[in-house]
Short mmCIF file of the C-alpha atoms (twelve columns), coordinates in Angstrom:
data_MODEL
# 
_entry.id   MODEL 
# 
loop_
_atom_site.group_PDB 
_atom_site.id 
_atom_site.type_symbol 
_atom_site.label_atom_id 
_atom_site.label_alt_id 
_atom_site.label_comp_id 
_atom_site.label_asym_id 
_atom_site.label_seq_id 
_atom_site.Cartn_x 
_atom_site.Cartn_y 
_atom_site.Cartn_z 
_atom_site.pdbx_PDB_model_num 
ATOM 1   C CA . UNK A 1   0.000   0.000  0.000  1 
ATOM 2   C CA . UNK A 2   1.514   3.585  -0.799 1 
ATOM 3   C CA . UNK A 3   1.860   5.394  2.174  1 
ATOM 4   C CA . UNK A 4   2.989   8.806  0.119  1 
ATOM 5   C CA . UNK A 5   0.048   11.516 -0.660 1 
ATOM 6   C CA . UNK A 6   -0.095  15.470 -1.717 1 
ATOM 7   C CA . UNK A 7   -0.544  17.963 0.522  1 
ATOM 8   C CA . UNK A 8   -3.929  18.767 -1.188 1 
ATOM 9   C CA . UNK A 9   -5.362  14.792 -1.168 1 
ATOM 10  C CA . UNK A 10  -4.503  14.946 2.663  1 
ATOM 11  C CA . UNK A 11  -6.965  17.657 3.028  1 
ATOM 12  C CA . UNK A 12  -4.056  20.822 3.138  1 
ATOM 13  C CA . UNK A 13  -5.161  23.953 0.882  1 
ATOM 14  C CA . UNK A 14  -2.580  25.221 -0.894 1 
ATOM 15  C CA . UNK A 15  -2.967  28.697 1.498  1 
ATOM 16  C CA . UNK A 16  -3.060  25.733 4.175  1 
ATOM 17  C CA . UNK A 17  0.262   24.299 3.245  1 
ATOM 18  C CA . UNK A 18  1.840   28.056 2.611  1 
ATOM 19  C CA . UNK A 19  0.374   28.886 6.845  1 
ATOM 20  C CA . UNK A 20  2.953   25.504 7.732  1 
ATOM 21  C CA . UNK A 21  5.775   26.441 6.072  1 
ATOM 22  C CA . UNK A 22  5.557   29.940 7.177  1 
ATOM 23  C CA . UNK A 23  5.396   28.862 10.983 1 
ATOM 24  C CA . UNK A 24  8.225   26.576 10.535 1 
ATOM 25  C CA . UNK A 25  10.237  28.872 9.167  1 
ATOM 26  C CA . UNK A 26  9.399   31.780 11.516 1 
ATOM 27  C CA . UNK A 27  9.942   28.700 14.501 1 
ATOM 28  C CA . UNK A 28  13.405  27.685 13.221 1 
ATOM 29  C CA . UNK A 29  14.810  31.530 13.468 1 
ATOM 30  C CA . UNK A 30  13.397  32.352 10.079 1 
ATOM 31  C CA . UNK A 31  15.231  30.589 7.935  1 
ATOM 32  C CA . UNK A 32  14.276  26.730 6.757  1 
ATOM 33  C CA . UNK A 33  15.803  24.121 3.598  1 
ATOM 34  C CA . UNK A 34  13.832  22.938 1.683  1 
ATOM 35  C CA . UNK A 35  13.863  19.313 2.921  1 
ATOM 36  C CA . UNK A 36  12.700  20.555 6.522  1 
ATOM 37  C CA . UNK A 37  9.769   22.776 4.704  1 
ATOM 38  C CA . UNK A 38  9.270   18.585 3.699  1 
ATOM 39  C CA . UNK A 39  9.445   17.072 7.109  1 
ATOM 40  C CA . UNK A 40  7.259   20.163 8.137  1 
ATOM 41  C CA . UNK A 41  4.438   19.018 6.247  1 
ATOM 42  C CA . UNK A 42  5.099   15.568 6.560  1 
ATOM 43  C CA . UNK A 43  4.244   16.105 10.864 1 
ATOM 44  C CA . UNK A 44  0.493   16.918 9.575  1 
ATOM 45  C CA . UNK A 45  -0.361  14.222 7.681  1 
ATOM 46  C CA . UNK A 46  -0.960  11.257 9.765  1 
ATOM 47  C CA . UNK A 47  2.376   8.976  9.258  1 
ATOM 48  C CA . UNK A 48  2.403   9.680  5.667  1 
ATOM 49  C CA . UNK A 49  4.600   10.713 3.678  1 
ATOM 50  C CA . UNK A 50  4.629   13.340 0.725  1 
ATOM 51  C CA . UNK A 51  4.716   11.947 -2.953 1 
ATOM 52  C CA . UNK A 52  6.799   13.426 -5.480 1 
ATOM 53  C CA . UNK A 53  4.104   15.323 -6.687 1 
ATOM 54  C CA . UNK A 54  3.170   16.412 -2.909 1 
ATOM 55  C CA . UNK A 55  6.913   17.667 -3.138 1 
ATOM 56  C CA . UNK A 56  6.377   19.099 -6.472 1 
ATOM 57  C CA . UNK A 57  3.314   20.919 -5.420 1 
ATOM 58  C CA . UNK A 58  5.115   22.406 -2.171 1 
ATOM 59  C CA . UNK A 59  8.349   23.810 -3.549 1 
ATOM 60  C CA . UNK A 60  5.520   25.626 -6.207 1 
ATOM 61  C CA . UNK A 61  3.589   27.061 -3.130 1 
ATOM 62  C CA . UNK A 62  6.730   28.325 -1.550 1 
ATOM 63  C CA . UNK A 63  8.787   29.136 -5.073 1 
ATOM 64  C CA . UNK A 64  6.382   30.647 -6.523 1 
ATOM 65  C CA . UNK A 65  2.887   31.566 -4.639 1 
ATOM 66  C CA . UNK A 66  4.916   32.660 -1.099 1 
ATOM 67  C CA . UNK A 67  7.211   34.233 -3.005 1 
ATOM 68  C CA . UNK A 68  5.350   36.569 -5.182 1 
ATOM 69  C CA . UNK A 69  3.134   37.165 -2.182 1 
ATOM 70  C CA . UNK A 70  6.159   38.961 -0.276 1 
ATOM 71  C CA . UNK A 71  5.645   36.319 2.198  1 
ATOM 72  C CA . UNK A 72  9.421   34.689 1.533  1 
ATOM 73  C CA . UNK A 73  12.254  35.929 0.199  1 
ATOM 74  C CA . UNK A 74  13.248  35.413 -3.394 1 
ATOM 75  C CA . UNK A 75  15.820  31.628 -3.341 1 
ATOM 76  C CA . UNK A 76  19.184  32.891 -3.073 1 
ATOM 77  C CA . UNK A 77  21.925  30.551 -3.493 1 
ATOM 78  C CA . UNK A 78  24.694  32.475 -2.131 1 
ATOM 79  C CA . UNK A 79  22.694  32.747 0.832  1 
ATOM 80  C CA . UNK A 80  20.522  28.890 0.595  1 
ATOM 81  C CA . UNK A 81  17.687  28.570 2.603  1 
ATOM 82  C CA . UNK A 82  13.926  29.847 2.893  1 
ATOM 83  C CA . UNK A 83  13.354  33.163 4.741  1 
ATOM 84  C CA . UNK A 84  10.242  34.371 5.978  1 
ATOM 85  C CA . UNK A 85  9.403   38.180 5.287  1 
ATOM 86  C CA . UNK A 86  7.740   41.093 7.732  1 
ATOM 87  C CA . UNK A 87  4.524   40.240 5.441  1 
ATOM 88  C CA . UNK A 88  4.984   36.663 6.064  1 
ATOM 89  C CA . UNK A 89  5.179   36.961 9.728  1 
ATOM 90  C CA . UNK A 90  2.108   39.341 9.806  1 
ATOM 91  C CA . UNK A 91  0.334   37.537 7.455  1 
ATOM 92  C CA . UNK A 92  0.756   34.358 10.171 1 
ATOM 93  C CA . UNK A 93  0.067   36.320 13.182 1 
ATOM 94  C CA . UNK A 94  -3.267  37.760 11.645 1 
ATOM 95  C CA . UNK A 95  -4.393  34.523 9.404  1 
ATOM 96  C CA . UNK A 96  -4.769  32.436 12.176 1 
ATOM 97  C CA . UNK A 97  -8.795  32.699 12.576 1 
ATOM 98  C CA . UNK A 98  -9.793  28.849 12.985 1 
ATOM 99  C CA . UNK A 99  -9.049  26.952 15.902 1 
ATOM 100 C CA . UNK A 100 -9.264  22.704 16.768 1 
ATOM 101 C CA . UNK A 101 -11.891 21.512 19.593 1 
ATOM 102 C CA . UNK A 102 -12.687 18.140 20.228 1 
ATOM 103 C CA . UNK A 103 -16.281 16.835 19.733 1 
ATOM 104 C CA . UNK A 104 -16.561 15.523 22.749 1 
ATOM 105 C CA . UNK A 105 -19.740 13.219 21.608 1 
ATOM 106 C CA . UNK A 106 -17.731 11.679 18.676 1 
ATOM 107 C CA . UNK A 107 -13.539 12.284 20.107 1 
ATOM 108 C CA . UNK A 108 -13.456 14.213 17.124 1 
ATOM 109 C CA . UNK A 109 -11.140 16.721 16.150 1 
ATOM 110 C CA . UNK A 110 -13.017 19.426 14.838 1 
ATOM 111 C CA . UNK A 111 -11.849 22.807 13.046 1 
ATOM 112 C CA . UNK A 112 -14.067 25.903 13.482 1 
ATOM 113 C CA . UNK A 113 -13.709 29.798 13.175 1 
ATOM 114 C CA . UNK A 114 -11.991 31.048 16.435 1 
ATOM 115 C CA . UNK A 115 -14.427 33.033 18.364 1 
ATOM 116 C CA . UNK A 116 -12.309 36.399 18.135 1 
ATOM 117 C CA . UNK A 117 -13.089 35.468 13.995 1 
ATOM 118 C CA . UNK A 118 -16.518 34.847 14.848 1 
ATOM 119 C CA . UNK A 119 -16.845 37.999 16.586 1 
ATOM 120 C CA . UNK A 120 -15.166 40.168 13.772 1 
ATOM 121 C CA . UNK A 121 -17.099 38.401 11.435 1 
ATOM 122 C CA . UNK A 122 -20.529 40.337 13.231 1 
ATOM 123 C CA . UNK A 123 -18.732 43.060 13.763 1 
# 
């Protein structure tokens, strides 16, 4: 049985996968490889692992979408590694409007709008 999947078949937007990377990188000092932005994923999806295409799809989210959304800084290789931006660290600090509870009828982990969102959201 393959144990490998995308980022998007295990459920991940690609926004989703972009809010991982970005806390990785602004947990590890601010700076990640490429491989870690990997094993970063990799932690959320249940003992799988990501395909070559999960990969493929990742390095485009950070190479390309992060990138050109000033969230992380253009791929230097004189300087390797992936560095989150001022706009990537506010964009983490201010995205984060969902929170996990546990159903506690089913043992459930359940994802809902925070209720500081919920509150802006009347506001």
């Amino acid at each position: 049985m393959d144990n490998t999947v995308t980022g998007t078949e295990a459920g991940f937007s690609g926004d989703d996968q972009i809010k991982i990377i970005l806390n990785y990188i602004f947990n590890n000092n601010g700076v990640a490889q490429t491989k870690e932005l990997y094993s970063a994923l990799e932690s959320k999806l249940s003992g799988k692992k990501l395909s070559e295409q999960g990969k493929a799809s990742l390095r485009f989210f950070v190479n390309k979408v992060a990138v050109q959304a000033g969230f992380i800084q253009p791929y230097d290789k004189e300087n390797p590694g992936w560095r989150i931006t001022k706009e990537g660290i506010d964009y983490i600090q201010n995205a984060d409007i969902s929170e996990v509870t546990i159903n506690t009828e089913t043992n459930e982990e359940e994802t809902s709008l925070s209720n500081s969102a919920r509150g802006l959201s009347f506001e």
